Amino acid sequence: MRGLTRAGKRASEMAFNAGGGAINWFPGHMAAASRAIRDRLKLADLVIEVRDARIPLSSANEDLQPVLSAKRRILALNKKDLANPNIMNMWLDHFQSCKQDCISLNAHSSNSINQLLGLVELKLREAILKEPTLLVMVVGVPNVGKSALINSIHRIANSRFPVNDKMKRARVGPLPGVTQDIAGYKIASQPSIYVLDTPGVLVPSIPDMETGAVKDSVVGEERIAKYLLSLLNIRKTPLHWERLLHRREEFDEDPDDSCEKGSRGSVRRRQRFNNSDALYVQDLVIEVQRTLCSTAMEFTGNLDEDNELESLIDSQLVALRKVFRIPHKPLDESHGPASKKLLTLFRSGKLGPFILDDLPDQQ
């Protein structure tokens, strides 16, 4: 299965991706880990495949799909708190229609992990009657939150089951490929159930911008940001933020610039003087949304034409430089710093909940 969306396919073919071609990024430790995963999969009684809920198809490891589809498998769509809940329900219905067990979750939520463990026990009920020891394997490409999920399973299972065996926690890092060793975690007794952690492994070659998750430095932050903006503009997402312009104007409206008691605008300004980090981020997000919305509304070109869409994207990145207060440097036309800040806001969910993959029946 591939998450090649209509918008995504067009975005990946635009000029800013020209000459990018396939991305070959498969370090030696990943090649060794991939072989180890295939060996362990033969022993696994059940596989939990972790994917990013925002890209339910694109975050799949295509190389392993033929093997995974032949196993008892649960798709764990992680980071559901960053995904659009209504569209997420449609994805769950889609996988159910494909006879594929699937659950959306937040790896940091005890409730989510309890639901996952309950589903694991349910799916293993038949095997429990036949085997004294059962193996559950967790797989997933980098950056889908697999190690966070493993650690949460460890904490929940350790509190639920009296396990004396020493357990090793997965190593969590901000960049892909941190968890490099395959390790086992005993999560239950009678029968014994072990969860096998695996490294995050990418496919050897990434054919386009939509596939998997990889370090920004490999693909290029500006290229990723342009790809994101192309998706948002093709779907007209910035235009949906128009109401924020009016809401902000009403919220900050204070014609006399007075500090009358009860004035929401004056309270807002006093809060700004407090230098609250949370308020700064909130204000920054609104300014980014307003900027993307206003540039889209003022755009008079044809978004169906790639060169005109690219012109809009360039103007948006230029405008975002001002929002992010990035100093202008003569002869420097790159958008790296603005791209990095935009991607940070998007990935943290500050710009809103999104699912970038289209449902297959909508293609």
XYZ file of C-alpha atoms in Angstrom:
363
model
C 0.000 0.000 0.000
C 1.232 3.431 -0.806
C -0.068 6.752 0.428
C 0.416 8.494 -2.889
C -2.296 11.138 -2.642
C -3.527 13.277 -5.515
C -2.147 16.391 -3.862
C 0.991 14.567 -2.777
C 1.670 13.146 -6.222
C 1.434 16.584 -7.777
C 3.572 18.165 -5.050
C 6.287 15.544 -5.433
C 6.477 16.259 -9.170
C 6.879 20.038 -8.846
C 10.046 21.897 -9.805
C 11.435 22.218 -6.274
C 11.726 18.408 -6.331
C 13.222 18.321 -9.827
C 16.500 16.493 -9.858
C 15.916 15.282 -6.315
C 15.225 11.757 -7.468
C 15.264 8.823 -5.127
C 16.960 9.336 -1.780
C 19.420 6.580 -0.893
C 19.925 6.569 2.866
C 20.503 3.149 4.381
C 23.401 3.057 6.868
C 25.128 -0.242 7.596
C 23.502 -0.646 11.003
C 20.085 -0.398 9.340
C 20.945 -3.080 6.806
C 21.996 -5.408 9.621
C 18.893 -4.530 11.633
C 16.659 -5.201 8.646
C 18.074 -8.709 8.356
C 17.599 -9.255 12.088
C 13.992 -8.070 11.866
C 13.209 -10.562 9.122
C 14.730 -13.352 11.210
C 12.744 -12.352 14.303
C 9.524 -11.987 12.317
C 9.618 -15.716 11.666
C 9.357 -16.272 15.423
C 6.782 -13.570 16.234
C 3.267 -14.647 17.156
C 1.945 -11.121 16.608
C 3.328 -7.914 15.100
C 2.496 -4.374 16.168
C 3.299 -2.140 13.210
C 3.571 1.476 14.352
C 2.705 4.181 11.843
C 2.212 7.931 12.037
C -1.506 8.698 12.224
C -0.962 11.744 9.981
C 0.390 9.533 7.175
C -1.235 6.107 7.689
C 0.021 4.743 4.365
C 3.161 6.753 3.677
C 4.721 5.755 7.013
C 4.562 2.046 6.202
C 7.772 0.151 5.487
C 7.035 -1.131 2.002
C 9.845 -3.687 2.009
C 8.346 -5.507 4.999
C 4.683 -5.395 3.922
C 4.652 -8.815 2.183
C 6.017 -10.407 5.370
C 3.882 -8.388 7.779
C 0.641 -9.025 5.930
C 1.138 -12.758 6.439
C 1.396 -12.396 10.252
C -1.111 -11.592 12.983
C -0.782 -7.831 12.839
C -2.127 -4.776 14.602
C -1.641 -1.383 12.970
C -0.955 1.172 15.701
C -1.561 4.654 14.308
C 0.444 6.757 16.744
C 0.256 10.527 17.377
C -3.506 10.556 16.985
C -3.554 13.783 18.998
C -1.896 15.475 15.996
C -4.315 13.999 13.441
C -7.756 15.189 12.364
C -10.139 13.030 14.479
C -12.945 12.923 11.916
C -10.667 11.772 9.106
C -8.931 9.413 11.534
C -12.229 7.604 12.094
C -12.575 7.214 8.340
C -9.131 5.633 8.188
C -10.040 3.208 10.972
C -13.159 2.234 9.014
C -11.018 1.774 5.911
C -8.609 -0.633 7.597
C -11.512 -2.494 9.173
C -13.049 -2.937 5.722
C -9.701 -4.415 4.640
C -9.929 -6.946 7.514
C -6.914 -5.322 9.154
C -6.883 -4.790 12.931
C -6.082 -1.156 13.614
C -6.062 1.203 16.570
C -5.279 4.908 16.819
C -3.351 5.932 19.895
C -1.107 8.364 21.689
C 2.046 6.587 22.855
C 2.185 8.832 25.930
C -1.371 8.020 27.043
C -1.894 5.195 29.546
C -5.440 4.766 28.305
C -4.215 4.262 24.737
C -1.614 1.700 25.786
C -4.140 -0.220 27.885
C -6.430 -0.424 24.867
C -3.541 -1.668 22.721
C -2.529 -4.324 25.257
C -6.144 -5.448 25.495
C -6.285 -5.863 21.728
C -2.968 -7.764 21.775
C -4.310 -10.212 24.367
C -7.521 -10.609 22.386
C -5.674 -11.396 19.170
C -3.370 -13.842 20.983
C -6.167 -15.659 22.807
C -6.138 -18.567 20.375
C -2.337 -18.839 20.418
C -2.227 -18.708 24.223
C -3.920 -22.102 24.350
C -1.175 -23.641 22.199
C 2.114 -22.019 23.236
C 3.718 -21.518 26.682
C 5.693 -18.503 25.463
C 4.487 -15.898 22.985
C 6.455 -13.223 21.165
C 5.071 -9.841 20.140
C 7.207 -7.785 17.792
C 7.038 -3.999 17.397
C 8.187 -2.594 14.055
C 8.043 0.785 12.370
C 10.020 3.293 10.349
C 11.910 6.020 12.262
C 10.071 8.981 13.754
C 6.682 7.303 14.183
C 7.088 7.134 17.970
C 7.922 3.448 18.225
C 10.405 3.778 21.094
C 7.983 5.958 23.063
C 5.339 3.274 22.565
C 7.734 0.553 23.758
C 8.563 2.516 26.906
C 4.886 3.080 27.675
C 4.131 -0.619 27.207
C 6.981 -1.327 29.612
C 5.553 0.976 32.290
C 1.956 -0.215 31.953
C 2.809 -3.910 31.737
C 5.213 -3.697 34.680
C 2.435 -2.269 36.850
C -0.131 -4.826 35.678
C 1.940 -8.014 35.837
C 4.349 -9.205 38.554
C 7.442 -9.653 36.419
C 10.778 -10.264 38.118
C 12.864 -10.282 34.973
C 14.977 -7.208 34.473
C 13.592 -5.069 31.676
C 15.594 -2.748 29.490
C 13.957 0.452 28.296
C 14.178 1.495 24.676
C 16.379 4.489 23.946
C 14.414 7.461 22.685
C 16.034 10.223 20.654
C 14.920 13.235 18.613
C 16.339 11.841 15.371
C 15.552 8.662 13.416
C 17.607 5.536 13.947
C 18.323 5.993 17.679
C 17.046 2.581 18.776
C 19.557 0.339 17.103
C 19.579 -2.947 19.051
C 16.829 -5.536 19.093
C 15.859 -6.142 22.736
C 13.182 -8.175 24.496
C 10.749 -7.004 27.190
C 8.757 -9.465 29.290
C 5.284 -8.020 29.747
C 3.314 -10.925 31.207
C 3.540 -14.335 32.852
C 1.375 -17.456 32.593
C 1.851 -17.565 29.688
C 5.006 -15.563 29.231
C 4.607 -12.811 26.662
C 7.621 -10.914 25.414
C 7.612 -7.734 23.360
C 10.558 -7.512 20.993
C 11.751 -4.016 20.196
C 13.306 -3.366 16.801
C 15.229 -0.465 15.298
C 13.458 2.023 13.112
C 14.417 0.899 9.626
C 13.761 2.750 6.395
C 13.467 1.222 2.970
C 16.907 1.302 1.253
C 15.716 3.862 -1.310
C 13.099 6.556 -0.739
C 11.480 7.088 -4.147
C 9.678 10.348 -3.391
C 8.902 13.004 -0.793
C 5.921 11.094 0.578
C 7.641 7.934 1.653
C 8.630 7.219 5.230
C 10.398 9.473 7.717
C 14.016 10.540 7.479
C 16.330 13.209 8.842
C 15.559 16.647 7.409
C 19.218 17.101 6.511
C 18.988 14.190 4.069
C 16.057 15.612 2.095
C 16.524 19.323 2.841
C 14.349 21.420 5.145
C 13.395 23.920 2.455
C 12.352 21.142 0.107
C 10.184 19.568 2.826
C 8.612 22.912 3.750
C 7.760 23.644 0.106
C 6.235 20.194 -0.197
C 4.118 20.860 2.918
C 3.009 24.277 1.664
C 2.121 22.816 -1.721
C -0.139 20.265 -0.026
C -1.793 22.903 2.163
C -2.357 25.278 -0.757
C -3.664 22.582 -3.118
C -6.166 21.618 -0.426
C -6.895 25.325 0.207
C -6.197 24.846 3.915
C -4.916 28.422 4.482
C -8.230 29.806 3.215
C -9.999 27.904 5.978
C -8.053 30.006 8.470
C -9.725 33.226 7.292
C -11.920 33.329 10.380
C -8.762 33.641 12.485
C -8.090 37.040 10.919
C -11.413 38.372 12.132
C -11.165 36.630 15.490
C -7.768 38.156 16.160
C -8.963 41.617 15.150
C -11.929 41.371 17.508
C -9.782 39.986 20.315
C -7.168 42.724 20.086
C -9.560 45.521 19.209
C -8.903 48.538 21.414
C -9.486 51.740 19.373
C -8.390 54.133 22.132
C -5.335 52.014 22.965
C -6.429 52.455 26.557
C -5.773 50.155 29.483
C -9.287 50.246 30.823
C -10.123 47.555 33.289
C -11.795 44.689 31.490
C -10.360 45.538 28.074
C -9.391 42.234 26.475
C -6.870 43.950 24.239
C -5.134 45.647 27.157
C -5.077 42.388 29.117
C -3.517 40.772 26.071
C -0.792 43.396 25.940
C -0.060 43.085 29.663
C 0.299 39.344 29.175
C 2.779 39.952 26.374
C 4.888 42.057 28.728
C 5.054 39.016 31.007
C 7.039 37.281 28.249
C 5.058 34.060 28.566
C 6.519 31.352 26.319
C 3.103 29.757 25.848
C 1.559 33.056 24.799
C 4.462 33.753 22.462
C 3.942 30.428 20.693
C 0.189 31.017 20.528
C 0.698 34.457 19.016
C 3.313 33.115 16.618
C 0.999 30.342 15.395
C -1.811 32.814 14.762
C 0.546 35.113 12.859
C 1.777 32.204 10.718
C -1.789 31.149 9.955
C -2.795 34.723 9.176
C 0.213 35.162 6.895
C -0.440 31.962 4.951
C -4.129 32.838 4.738
C -3.614 36.430 3.580
C -1.016 35.482 0.956
C -3.357 32.797 -0.377
C -6.301 35.220 -0.457
C -4.258 37.894 -2.240
C -2.885 35.429 -4.777
C -4.402 36.066 -8.221
C -2.706 33.253 -10.103
C -3.995 29.817 -11.046
C -3.188 27.161 -8.442
C -3.675 24.484 -11.079
C -0.477 25.715 -12.755
C 2.631 24.395 -11.017
C 4.812 27.420 -11.735
C 2.188 29.771 -10.297
C 1.716 27.583 -7.222
C 5.475 27.657 -6.696
C 5.376 31.443 -6.960
C 2.775 31.531 -4.165
C 4.886 29.200 -2.018
C 7.971 31.392 -2.471
C 6.001 34.497 -1.501
C 4.690 32.699 1.582
C 8.182 31.732 2.703
C 9.356 35.312 2.179
C 6.450 36.561 4.281
C 7.199 33.981 6.982
C 10.716 35.373 7.276
C 9.194 38.549 8.672
C 6.877 36.629 10.998
C 9.799 34.619 12.375
C 11.956 37.777 12.492
C 14.700 36.255 10.389
C 17.188 38.962 9.300
C 17.433 39.509 5.578
C 20.865 38.856 4.112
C 21.826 40.343 0.749
C 22.122 37.770 -2.035
C 20.645 35.113 0.262
C 17.441 33.813 -1.289
C 17.304 30.571 0.684
C 14.402 29.852 3.008
C 16.163 27.399 5.318
C 15.567 29.145 8.695
C 11.912 29.943 7.911
C 11.386 26.397 6.640
C 12.811 24.916 9.814
C 10.550 27.004 12.063
C 7.472 26.228 9.961
C 8.175 22.483 10.100
C 8.646 22.661 13.876
C 5.214 24.235 14.319
C 3.606 21.729 11.986
C 5.157 18.639 13.565
C 4.254 19.751 17.065
C 0.624 20.083 16.007
C 0.533 23.837 16.642
C -0.881 24.586 13.178
C -3.756 22.198 13.764
C -4.530 18.486 13.311
C -3.828 17.090 9.852
C -3.822 13.822 7.939
C -1.785 14.227 4.766
C -2.649 10.894 3.135
C -5.881 10.603 1.147
C -8.122 7.596 1.686
C -7.554 5.096 -1.156
C -11.154 5.220 -2.335
C -10.827 9.002 -2.761
C -8.020 8.736 -5.302
